[in-house]
């Protein structure tokens, strides 16, 4: 469950070390855009030490690494992989080959350190027009890929359009990412809403993302965590209905019924699947731990 | 590793530590901290362990701590040593 993924700059200790108490399901320790080129070395060491000595216990840790065309990404992986972050987020992913290249190097570092190969997942950040068009190939590029994450800011620059709060300019990209991810049986995560002060805009944007099929959303401020968590959580009514569905299924099996209905509606496979997803989320929310 | 040039690491922001390193024949360590009375020994120990790990036996280290955790002190020391040092 990743309702919220909170970005934390990789070279800022006071945010980095408190990341796991801010309520997000995942924290993204950022070695890319939040770090200037002359501080990449310092951020890499700091993030590695945070993983080594101060690892978040109540949420998932994701490391956003530098693009594969930069001279930094392999050094990023050399430092962090031995300390087992849950996921690596490669940036500006625009082909399956980029994912495969990152995955192969992660495997090399895992093997070098005597780690089990393949345990660390990949969440590609898609933020170019080419990346959007290649979404299905990226989603199916490697078994490590757990989802697709859309980055709206770089994408709109690449599309040569203005990023707006309404988000009409990224509607196609959002839908394409969701469809590609779902076609591969993985998750889709939405771009952050970047106006920290606009809580009404955040609610609208989050509701839109959920309605399109996203599983969660990145946030750039701890102030956005509670709202996004709430909007991506099942409601009490959803949970009660899911329990009723599963109870009805059990009862139908006991009675040997082939067709089962609840509240006058037939329960078919998609309803059962949705109920199972809701109950899985309920379980994770009760446990307070977000890792899959 | 030998300290051969001036370098800095870290910042003066809260929870961080600022380290300035300069070449020197001896090893000199000067620590200032907002929590010096309570944590001087712990800060010194973290600094000393990083110096030993990288086999640094010379250099002047001017350290200004703003309440950094142990893992931050170690990270900034390692950065300072790598930036100012040569194998």
mmCIF file of C-alpha atoms in Angstrom:
data_model
loop_
_atom_site.group_PDB
_atom_site.id
_atom_site.type_symbol
_atom_site.label_atom_id
_atom_site.label_comp_id
_atom_site.label_asym_id
_atom_site.label_seq_id
_atom_site.Cartn_x
_atom_site.Cartn_y
_atom_site.Cartn_z
ATOM 1 C CA UNK A 1 0.000 0.000 0.000
ATOM 2 C CA UNK A 2 1.472 3.279 -1.142
ATOM 3 C CA UNK A 3 -1.239 5.888 -0.745
ATOM 4 C CA UNK A 4 1.397 8.552 -0.165
ATOM 5 C CA UNK A 5 5.037 8.725 -1.177
ATOM 6 C CA UNK A 6 6.730 11.704 0.452
ATOM 7 C CA UNK A 7 9.750 13.269 -1.266
ATOM 8 C CA UNK A 8 12.609 14.198 1.088
ATOM 9 C CA UNK A 9 15.741 15.979 -0.179
ATOM 10 C CA UNK A 10 18.740 13.693 0.132
ATOM 11 C CA UNK A 11 21.134 16.271 1.515
ATOM 12 C CA UNK A 12 18.951 17.760 4.261
ATOM 13 C CA UNK A 13 19.473 15.901 7.543
ATOM 14 C CA UNK A 14 16.623 17.420 9.543
ATOM 15 C CA UNK A 15 14.053 16.182 6.995
ATOM 16 C CA UNK A 16 15.779 12.928 6.216
ATOM 17 C CA UNK A 17 16.034 11.650 9.776
ATOM 18 C CA UNK A 18 12.446 12.468 10.691
ATOM 19 C CA UNK A 19 10.901 11.131 7.495
ATOM 20 C CA UNK A 20 9.317 8.060 8.984
ATOM 21 C CA UNK A 21 7.227 9.949 11.547
ATOM 22 C CA UNK A 22 5.360 12.070 9.016
ATOM 23 C CA UNK A 23 2.625 9.541 8.262
ATOM 24 C CA UNK A 24 3.462 8.720 4.637
ATOM 25 C CA UNK A 25 3.298 5.102 3.511
ATOM 26 C CA UNK A 26 6.624 5.563 1.708
ATOM 27 C CA UNK A 27 9.411 8.112 1.811
ATOM 28 C CA UNK A 28 11.452 8.917 -1.281
ATOM 29 C CA UNK A 29 15.008 9.931 -0.403
ATOM 30 C CA UNK A 30 15.928 12.088 -3.359
ATOM 31 C CA UNK A 31 19.414 12.054 -4.851
ATOM 32 C CA UNK A 32 18.276 13.683 -8.098
ATOM 33 C CA UNK A 33 16.580 17.068 -8.507
ATOM 34 C CA UNK A 34 16.710 18.057 -4.834
ATOM 35 C CA UNK A 35 20.516 17.845 -4.803
ATOM 36 C CA UNK A 36 22.833 20.209 -6.679
ATOM 37 C CA UNK A 37 25.547 18.564 -8.804
ATOM 38 C CA UNK A 38 28.370 19.643 -6.479
ATOM 39 C CA UNK A 39 26.608 18.077 -3.474
ATOM 40 C CA UNK A 40 25.821 14.690 -5.050
ATOM 41 C CA UNK A 41 28.743 13.055 -3.231
ATOM 42 C CA UNK A 42 27.607 14.402 0.152
ATOM 43 C CA UNK A 43 23.954 13.418 -0.376
ATOM 44 C CA UNK A 44 24.890 9.909 -1.452
ATOM 45 C CA UNK A 45 26.917 9.361 1.727
ATOM 46 C CA UNK A 46 24.229 10.931 3.921
ATOM 47 C CA UNK A 47 21.423 8.825 2.431
ATOM 48 C CA UNK A 48 23.561 5.696 2.733
ATOM 49 C CA UNK A 49 24.193 6.463 6.421
ATOM 50 C CA UNK A 50 20.513 7.171 7.009
ATOM 51 C CA UNK A 51 19.756 3.697 5.607
ATOM 52 C CA UNK A 52 22.595 2.118 7.557
ATOM 53 C CA UNK A 53 22.078 3.667 10.986
ATOM 54 C CA UNK A 54 18.637 5.300 10.982
ATOM 55 C CA UNK A 55 16.458 3.180 8.722
ATOM 56 C CA UNK A 56 12.768 4.049 8.723
ATOM 57 C CA UNK A 57 10.825 1.361 10.541
ATOM 58 C CA UNK A 58 7.253 2.454 10.036
ATOM 59 C CA UNK A 59 7.278 3.168 6.320
ATOM 60 C CA UNK A 60 8.810 2.018 3.088
ATOM 61 C CA UNK A 61 12.034 3.617 1.827
ATOM 62 C CA UNK A 62 12.494 4.471 -1.849
ATOM 63 C CA UNK A 63 15.689 5.979 -3.263
ATOM 64 C CA UNK A 64 15.353 8.279 -6.274
ATOM 65 C CA UNK A 65 18.585 7.938 -8.212
ATOM 66 C CA UNK A 66 20.064 10.123 -10.941
ATOM 67 C CA UNK A 67 19.281 9.460 -14.628
ATOM 68 C CA UNK A 68 21.262 6.755 -16.420
ATOM 69 C CA UNK A 69 22.682 9.323 -18.819
ATOM 70 C CA UNK A 70 24.273 11.114 -15.836
ATOM 71 C CA UNK A 71 27.583 10.078 -14.350
ATOM 72 C CA UNK A 72 25.982 9.582 -10.936
ATOM 73 C CA UNK A 73 23.504 6.714 -11.040
ATOM 74 C CA UNK A 74 25.935 3.808 -10.600
ATOM 75 C CA UNK A 75 27.633 5.545 -7.675
ATOM 76 C CA UNK A 76 24.173 6.095 -6.164
ATOM 77 C CA UNK A 77 23.440 2.369 -6.386
ATOM 78 C CA UNK A 78 26.889 1.382 -5.111
ATOM 79 C CA UNK A 79 26.204 3.288 -1.900
ATOM 80 C CA UNK A 80 22.583 2.445 -1.158
ATOM 81 C CA UNK A 81 21.961 -1.105 -2.403
ATOM 82 C CA UNK A 82 24.009 -2.818 0.373
ATOM 83 C CA UNK A 83 21.610 -1.257 2.933
ATOM 84 C CA UNK A 84 18.515 -2.700 1.270
ATOM 85 C CA UNK A 85 16.106 0.102 0.435
ATOM 86 C CA UNK A 86 12.712 -1.314 -0.541
ATOM 87 C CA UNK A 87 12.662 0.312 -3.972
ATOM 88 C CA UNK A 88 14.882 2.165 -6.398
ATOM 89 C CA UNK A 89 13.292 4.916 -8.467
ATOM 90 C CA UNK A 90 15.197 5.446 -11.724
ATOM 91 C CA UNK A 91 14.462 8.830 -13.294
ATOM 92 C CA UNK A 92 13.612 9.991 -16.823
ATOM 93 C CA UNK A 93 12.860 6.430 -17.838
ATOM 94 C CA UNK A 94 11.895 6.373 -21.501
ATOM 95 C CA UNK A 95 12.493 2.756 -22.537
ATOM 96 C CA UNK A 96 12.522 -0.811 -21.270
ATOM 97 C CA UNK A 97 16.290 -0.804 -21.773
ATOM 98 C CA UNK A 98 16.778 1.842 -19.072
ATOM 99 C CA UNK A 99 14.939 -0.333 -16.540
ATOM 100 C CA UNK A 100 16.906 -3.406 -17.598
ATOM 101 C CA UNK A 101 20.188 -1.509 -17.325
ATOM 102 C CA UNK A 102 19.368 -0.358 -13.789
ATOM 103 C CA UNK A 103 18.120 -3.805 -12.794
ATOM 104 C CA UNK A 104 21.272 -5.474 -14.107
ATOM 105 C CA UNK A 105 23.493 -3.104 -12.151
ATOM 106 C CA UNK A 106 21.442 -3.584 -8.973
ATOM 107 C CA UNK A 107 21.948 -7.342 -9.440
ATOM 108 C CA UNK A 108 25.675 -6.794 -9.819
ATOM 109 C CA UNK A 109 25.847 -4.815 -6.563
ATOM 110 C CA UNK A 110 23.613 -7.335 -4.764
ATOM 111 C CA UNK A 111 25.878 -10.197 -5.861
ATOM 112 C CA UNK A 112 29.017 -8.245 -4.911
ATOM 113 C CA UNK A 113 27.666 -7.892 -1.371
ATOM 114 C CA UNK A 114 26.413 -11.465 -1.046
ATOM 115 C CA UNK A 115 22.780 -10.357 -1.086
ATOM 116 C CA UNK A 116 19.868 -12.280 -2.531
ATOM 117 C CA UNK A 117 19.505 -11.038 -6.104
ATOM 118 C CA UNK A 118 16.148 -9.594 -7.100
ATOM 119 C CA UNK A 119 14.727 -8.585 -3.718
ATOM 120 C CA UNK A 120 14.919 -4.837 -4.313
ATOM 121 C CA UNK A 121 12.119 -3.480 -6.494
ATOM 122 C CA UNK A 122 12.100 -0.765 -9.127
ATOM 123 C CA UNK A 123 9.554 2.038 -9.495
ATOM 124 C CA UNK A 124 10.348 3.827 -12.774
ATOM 125 C CA UNK A 125 9.661 7.551 -12.951
ATOM 126 C CA UNK A 126 8.106 8.384 -16.310
ATOM 127 C CA UNK A 127 8.463 12.068 -17.085
ATOM 128 C CA UNK A 128 8.973 12.404 -20.819
ATOM 129 C CA UNK A 129 6.673 12.088 -23.836
ATOM 130 C CA UNK A 130 8.704 9.117 -25.047
ATOM 131 C CA UNK A 131 8.421 7.495 -21.622
ATOM 132 C CA UNK A 132 4.632 7.851 -21.686
ATOM 133 C CA UNK A 133 4.454 6.270 -25.125
ATOM 134 C CA UNK A 134 6.708 3.436 -23.944
ATOM 135 C CA UNK A 135 4.775 2.887 -20.691
ATOM 136 C CA UNK A 136 3.716 -0.712 -21.372
ATOM 137 C CA UNK A 137 7.235 -1.755 -22.422
ATOM 138 C CA UNK A 138 8.649 -0.102 -19.290
ATOM 139 C CA UNK A 139 6.052 -1.749 -17.046
ATOM 140 C CA UNK A 140 6.835 -5.177 -18.466
ATOM 141 C CA UNK A 141 10.603 -4.676 -18.771
ATOM 142 C CA UNK A 142 11.746 -6.513 -15.653
ATOM 143 C CA UNK A 143 10.310 -8.582 -12.772
ATOM 144 C CA UNK A 144 11.581 -5.975 -10.290
ATOM 145 C CA UNK A 145 9.124 -3.349 -11.575
ATOM 146 C CA UNK A 146 6.348 -2.867 -8.990
ATOM 147 C CA UNK A 147 4.607 0.111 -10.548
ATOM 148 C CA UNK A 148 4.858 3.182 -12.749
ATOM 149 C CA UNK A 149 5.151 6.693 -11.366
ATOM 150 C CA UNK A 150 4.205 9.726 -13.420
ATOM 151 C CA UNK A 151 6.263 12.914 -13.052
ATOM 152 C CA UNK A 152 4.132 15.790 -14.281
ATOM 153 C CA UNK A 153 6.567 18.700 -14.044
ATOM 154 C CA UNK A 154 9.299 17.435 -16.387
ATOM 155 C CA UNK A 155 6.656 15.859 -18.595
ATOM 156 C CA UNK A 156 4.875 19.139 -19.294
ATOM 157 C CA UNK A 157 8.204 20.779 -20.086
ATOM 158 C CA UNK A 158 8.843 17.974 -22.579
ATOM 159 C CA UNK A 159 5.320 18.298 -23.992
ATOM 160 C CA UNK A 160 5.955 22.031 -24.342
ATOM 161 C CA UNK A 161 2.833 22.976 -22.455
ATOM 162 C CA UNK A 162 2.054 24.752 -19.213
ATOM 163 C CA UNK A 163 1.528 22.698 -16.065
ATOM 164 C CA UNK A 164 -1.836 23.688 -14.586
ATOM 165 C CA UNK A 165 -3.635 22.763 -11.393
ATOM 166 C CA UNK A 166 -6.522 21.333 -13.402
ATOM 167 C CA UNK A 167 -4.127 18.986 -15.163
ATOM 168 C CA UNK A 168 -5.927 18.719 -18.530
ATOM 169 C CA UNK A 169 -2.528 18.728 -20.242
ATOM 170 C CA UNK A 170 -1.514 15.457 -18.533
ATOM 171 C CA UNK A 171 -4.880 13.682 -18.699
ATOM 172 C CA UNK A 172 -3.776 11.445 -21.569
ATOM 173 C CA UNK A 173 -0.464 10.646 -19.885
ATOM 174 C CA UNK A 174 -2.156 9.807 -16.597
ATOM 175 C CA UNK A 175 -4.614 7.467 -18.289
ATOM 176 C CA UNK A 176 -1.930 5.853 -20.397
ATOM 177 C CA UNK A 177 0.265 5.195 -17.353
ATOM 178 C CA UNK A 178 -2.620 3.664 -15.405
ATOM 179 C CA UNK A 179 -3.659 1.478 -18.329
ATOM 180 C CA UNK A 180 -0.111 0.255 -19.018
ATOM 181 C CA UNK A 181 0.493 -0.517 -15.336
ATOM 182 C CA UNK A 182 -2.808 -2.340 -14.886
ATOM 183 C CA UNK A 183 -2.251 -4.299 -18.084
ATOM 184 C CA UNK A 184 0.935 -5.636 -16.473
ATOM 185 C CA UNK A 185 -0.692 -6.254 -13.087
ATOM 186 C CA UNK A 186 1.311 -3.571 -11.315
ATOM 187 C CA UNK A 187 0.496 -0.284 -9.559
ATOM 188 C CA UNK A 188 0.314 3.292 -10.864
ATOM 189 C CA UNK A 189 1.275 6.389 -8.843
ATOM 190 C CA UNK A 190 0.410 9.965 -9.607
ATOM 191 C CA UNK A 191 2.558 13.087 -9.796
ATOM 192 C CA UNK A 192 2.579 15.413 -6.732
ATOM 193 C CA UNK A 193 0.331 18.449 -6.403
ATOM 194 C CA UNK A 194 2.941 21.154 -6.015
ATOM 195 C CA UNK A 195 1.075 24.088 -4.441
ATOM 196 C CA UNK A 196 1.677 23.453 -0.758
ATOM 197 C CA UNK A 197 -0.784 26.165 0.326
ATOM 198 C CA UNK A 198 -3.752 25.113 -1.840
ATOM 199 C CA UNK A 199 -5.560 22.436 0.167
ATOM 200 C CA UNK A 200 -8.719 22.621 -1.952
ATOM 201 C CA UNK A 201 -6.679 22.083 -5.113
ATOM 202 C CA UNK A 202 -4.953 19.122 -3.468
ATOM 203 C CA UNK A 203 -8.282 17.463 -2.711
ATOM 204 C CA UNK A 204 -9.523 17.941 -6.295
ATOM 205 C CA UNK A 205 -6.284 16.690 -7.816
ATOM 206 C CA UNK A 206 -6.160 13.642 -5.533
ATOM 207 C CA UNK A 207 -9.797 12.739 -6.210
ATOM 208 C CA UNK A 208 -9.099 12.991 -9.943
ATOM 209 C CA UNK A 209 -6.058 10.708 -9.633
ATOM 210 C CA UNK A 210 -8.042 8.143 -7.674
ATOM 211 C CA UNK A 211 -10.918 8.260 -10.152
ATOM 212 C CA UNK A 212 -8.499 7.513 -13.000
ATOM 213 C CA UNK A 213 -7.240 4.384 -11.254
ATOM 214 C CA UNK A 214 -4.029 5.460 -9.527
ATOM 215 C CA UNK A 215 -3.140 3.571 -6.337
ATOM 216 C CA UNK A 216 -1.523 6.556 -4.645
ATOM 217 C CA UNK A 217 0.202 9.848 -5.128
ATOM 218 C CA UNK A 218 3.550 11.431 -4.405
ATOM 219 C CA UNK A 219 3.613 14.474 -2.108
ATOM 220 C CA UNK A 220 6.280 17.124 -1.693
ATOM 221 C CA UNK A 221 5.121 18.417 1.688
ATOM 222 C CA UNK A 222 4.341 16.607 4.940
ATOM 223 C CA UNK A 223 1.258 18.859 5.114
ATOM 224 C CA UNK A 224 -0.264 16.955 2.186
ATOM 225 C CA UNK A 225 0.176 13.488 3.678
ATOM 226 C CA UNK A 226 -2.988 13.283 5.764
ATOM 227 C CA UNK A 227 -5.325 14.458 2.987
ATOM 228 C CA UNK A 228 -3.867 12.133 0.359
ATOM 229 C CA UNK A 229 -3.851 9.174 2.758
ATOM 230 C CA UNK A 230 -7.473 9.781 3.596
ATOM 231 C CA UNK A 231 -8.621 10.124 -0.007
ATOM 232 C CA UNK A 232 -6.782 6.979 -1.117
ATOM 233 C CA UNK A 233 -8.100 4.934 1.820
ATOM 234 C CA UNK A 234 -11.304 2.932 1.544
ATOM 235 C CA UNK A 235 -14.225 4.524 3.402
ATOM 236 C CA UNK A 236 -15.915 2.747 6.311
ATOM 237 C CA UNK A 237 -18.821 1.974 3.956
ATOM 238 C CA UNK A 238 -16.381 0.447 1.414
ATOM 239 C CA UNK A 239 -14.905 -1.745 4.144
ATOM 240 C CA UNK A 240 -18.286 -2.876 5.458
ATOM 241 C CA UNK A 241 -19.459 -3.692 1.926
ATOM 242 C CA UNK A 242 -16.257 -5.667 1.239
ATOM 243 C CA UNK A 243 -16.833 -7.742 4.388
ATOM 244 C CA UNK A 244 -20.457 -8.331 3.345
ATOM 245 C CA UNK A 245 -19.305 -9.467 -0.108
ATOM 246 C CA UNK A 246 -16.855 -11.972 1.345
ATOM 247 C CA UNK A 247 -19.431 -13.192 3.876
ATOM 248 C CA UNK A 248 -21.979 -13.646 1.086
ATOM 249 C CA UNK A 249 -19.447 -15.630 -0.940
ATOM 250 C CA UNK A 250 -18.770 -17.929 2.014
ATOM 251 C CA UNK A 251 -22.458 -18.380 2.700
ATOM 252 C CA UNK A 252 -23.136 -19.109 -0.974
ATOM 253 C CA UNK A 253 -20.396 -21.762 -1.010
ATOM 254 C CA UNK A 254 -21.900 -23.412 2.089
ATOM 255 C CA UNK A 255 -25.274 -23.540 0.410
ATOM 256 C CA UNK A 256 -23.781 -24.781 -2.865
ATOM 257 C CA UNK A 257 -25.081 -21.785 -4.819
ATOM 258 C CA UNK A 258 -23.536 -21.027 -8.204
ATOM 259 C CA UNK A 259 -24.869 -17.469 -8.380
ATOM 260 C CA UNK A 260 -24.630 -15.206 -5.353
ATOM 261 C CA UNK A 261 -26.296 -11.858 -4.874
ATOM 262 C CA UNK A 262 -26.006 -9.139 -2.256
ATOM 263 C CA UNK A 263 -28.428 -6.271 -1.715
ATOM 264 C CA UNK A 264 -30.201 -7.272 -4.910
ATOM 265 C CA UNK A 265 -27.073 -7.248 -7.101
ATOM 266 C CA UNK A 266 -25.194 -10.230 -8.439
ATOM 267 C CA UNK A 267 -21.674 -10.638 -7.069
ATOM 268 C CA UNK A 268 -19.310 -11.305 -9.942
ATOM 269 C CA UNK A 269 -15.540 -11.691 -10.134
ATOM 270 C CA UNK A 270 -14.652 -7.958 -10.393
ATOM 271 C CA UNK A 271 -16.726 -7.197 -7.269
ATOM 272 C CA UNK A 272 -14.937 -9.948 -5.363
ATOM 273 C CA UNK A 273 -11.562 -8.713 -6.574
ATOM 274 C CA UNK A 274 -12.357 -5.157 -5.485
ATOM 275 C CA UNK A 275 -13.580 -6.417 -2.082
ATOM 276 C CA UNK A 276 -10.342 -8.353 -1.611
ATOM 277 C CA UNK A 277 -8.319 -5.218 -2.446
ATOM 278 C CA UNK A 278 -10.295 -3.166 0.081
ATOM 279 C CA UNK A 279 -9.825 -5.791 2.802
ATOM 280 C CA UNK A 280 -6.111 -6.002 2.033
ATOM 281 C CA UNK A 281 -5.867 -2.233 2.472
ATOM 282 C CA UNK A 282 -7.868 -2.419 5.686
ATOM 283 C CA UNK A 283 -5.445 -5.027 7.016
ATOM 284 C CA UNK A 284 -2.430 -2.891 6.150
ATOM 285 C CA UNK A 285 -3.999 0.223 7.641
ATOM 286 C CA UNK A 286 -4.759 -1.629 10.883
ATOM 287 C CA UNK A 287 -1.207 -2.968 10.975
ATOM 288 C CA UNK A 288 0.211 0.498 10.398
ATOM 289 C CA UNK A 289 2.832 -0.901 8.056
ATOM 290 C CA UNK A 290 2.573 -0.107 4.402
ATOM 291 C CA UNK A 291 4.982 -2.519 2.801
ATOM 292 C CA UNK A 292 3.344 -4.883 0.306
ATOM 293 C CA UNK B 1 44.391 8.941 3.294
ATOM 294 C CA UNK B 2 46.299 12.218 3.491
ATOM 295 C CA UNK B 3 44.593 15.616 3.682
ATOM 296 C CA UNK B 4 46.097 17.606 0.820
ATOM 297 C CA UNK B 5 43.661 20.458 0.191
ATOM 298 C CA UNK B 6 41.039 22.649 1.829
ATOM 299 C CA UNK B 7 37.492 21.330 1.752
ATOM 300 C CA UNK B 8 34.159 21.771 3.486
ATOM 301 C CA UNK B 9 31.159 19.523 4.084
ATOM 302 C CA UNK B 10 27.732 19.964 5.652
ATOM 303 C CA UNK B 11 25.844 23.112 6.585
ATOM 304 C CA UNK B 12 25.038 25.220 9.618
ATOM 305 C CA UNK B 13 21.361 24.268 9.487
ATOM 306 C CA UNK B 14 19.662 22.601 12.431
ATOM 307 C CA UNK B 15 20.441 18.855 12.741
ATOM 308 C CA UNK B 16 23.457 19.243 10.454
ATOM 309 C CA UNK B 17 27.164 19.780 11.090
ATOM 310 C CA UNK B 18 29.654 21.962 9.219
ATOM 311 C CA UNK B 19 33.190 20.669 8.806
ATOM 312 C CA UNK B 20 36.160 22.560 7.403
ATOM 313 C CA UNK B 21 39.327 20.600 6.708
ATOM 314 C CA UNK B 22 42.780 21.994 5.884
ATOM 315 C CA UNK B 23 46.161 20.338 5.318
ATOM 316 C CA UNK B 24 48.342 20.227 8.419
ATOM 317 C CA UNK B 25 51.323 18.175 9.537
ATOM 318 C CA UNK B 26 49.514 17.131 12.706
ATOM 319 C CA UNK B 27 45.997 15.998 13.374
ATOM 320 C CA UNK B 28 44.033 18.851 14.940
ATOM 321 C CA UNK B 29 40.362 18.586 15.863
ATOM 322 C CA UNK B 30 38.353 21.552 17.090
ATOM 323 C CA UNK B 31 34.719 20.864 17.954
ATOM 324 C CA UNK B 32 32.050 23.469 18.622
ATOM 325 C CA UNK B 33 28.516 22.304 19.282
ATOM 326 C CA UNK B 34 25.173 23.593 20.497
ATOM 327 C CA UNK B 35 25.075 20.452 22.650
ATOM 328 C CA UNK B 36 28.770 20.394 23.584
ATOM 329 C CA UNK B 37 28.174 19.957 27.322
ATOM 330 C CA UNK B 38 26.043 16.863 26.832
ATOM 331 C CA UNK B 39 27.480 15.228 23.715
ATOM 332 C CA UNK B 40 31.109 16.297 23.210
ATOM 333 C CA UNK B 41 32.411 12.766 23.848
ATOM 334 C CA UNK B 42 29.935 11.166 21.447
ATOM 335 C CA UNK B 43 30.719 13.688 18.705
ATOM 336 C CA UNK B 44 34.462 13.229 19.209
ATOM 337 C CA UNK B 45 34.075 9.460 19.081
ATOM 338 C CA UNK B 46 32.165 9.577 15.780
ATOM 339 C CA UNK B 47 34.770 11.948 14.293
ATOM 340 C CA UNK B 48 37.634 9.793 15.535
ATOM 341 C CA UNK B 49 36.126 6.578 14.169
ATOM 342 C CA UNK B 50 35.765 8.041 10.683
ATOM 343 C CA UNK B 51 39.377 9.281 10.770
ATOM 344 C CA UNK B 52 40.534 5.801 11.776
ATOM 345 C CA UNK B 53 38.358 4.135 9.114
ATOM 346 C CA UNK B 54 39.994 6.239 6.396
ATOM 347 C CA UNK B 55 43.430 6.140 8.076
ATOM 348 C CA UNK B 56 43.697 9.903 8.314
ATOM 349 C CA UNK B 57 46.633 10.990 10.493
ATOM 350 C CA UNK B 58 46.961 14.654 9.527
ATOM 351 C CA UNK B 59 44.788 17.690 8.848
ATOM 352 C CA UNK B 60 43.081 20.443 10.744
ATOM 353 C CA UNK B 61 39.381 19.760 11.300
ATOM 354 C CA UNK B 62 37.194 22.678 12.404
ATOM 355 C CA UNK B 63 33.789 21.303 13.316
ATOM 356 C CA UNK B 64 30.623 23.245 14.059
ATOM 357 C CA UNK B 65 27.808 20.946 15.150
ATOM 358 C CA UNK B 66 24.152 22.013 15.055
ATOM 359 C CA UNK B 67 22.727 19.007 16.831
ATOM 360 C CA UNK B 68 23.528 16.408 14.178
ATOM 361 C CA UNK B 69 22.792 12.752 14.826
ATOM 362 C CA UNK B 70 25.647 10.263 14.856
ATOM 363 C CA UNK B 71 24.906 9.061 11.298
ATOM 364 C CA UNK B 72 24.983 12.663 10.024
ATOM 365 C CA UNK B 73 28.293 13.436 11.775
ATOM 366 C CA UNK B 74 29.837 10.333 10.235
ATOM 367 C CA UNK B 75 28.468 11.196 6.773
ATOM 368 C CA UNK B 76 29.756 14.765 6.829
ATOM 369 C CA UNK B 77 33.169 13.682 8.165
ATOM 370 C CA UNK B 78 33.475 11.080 5.416
ATOM 371 C CA UNK B 79 32.535 13.703 2.810
ATOM 372 C CA UNK B 80 35.069 16.200 4.195
ATOM 373 C CA UNK B 81 37.833 13.582 4.270
ATOM 374 C CA UNK B 82 37.105 12.382 0.727
ATOM 375 C CA UNK B 83 36.925 15.945 -0.605
ATOM 376 C CA UNK B 84 40.149 17.086 1.056
ATOM 377 C CA UNK B 85 42.068 13.839 0.975
ATOM 378 C CA UNK B 86 44.178 11.777 -1.359
ATOM 379 C CA UNK B 87 45.091 8.107 -1.078
#
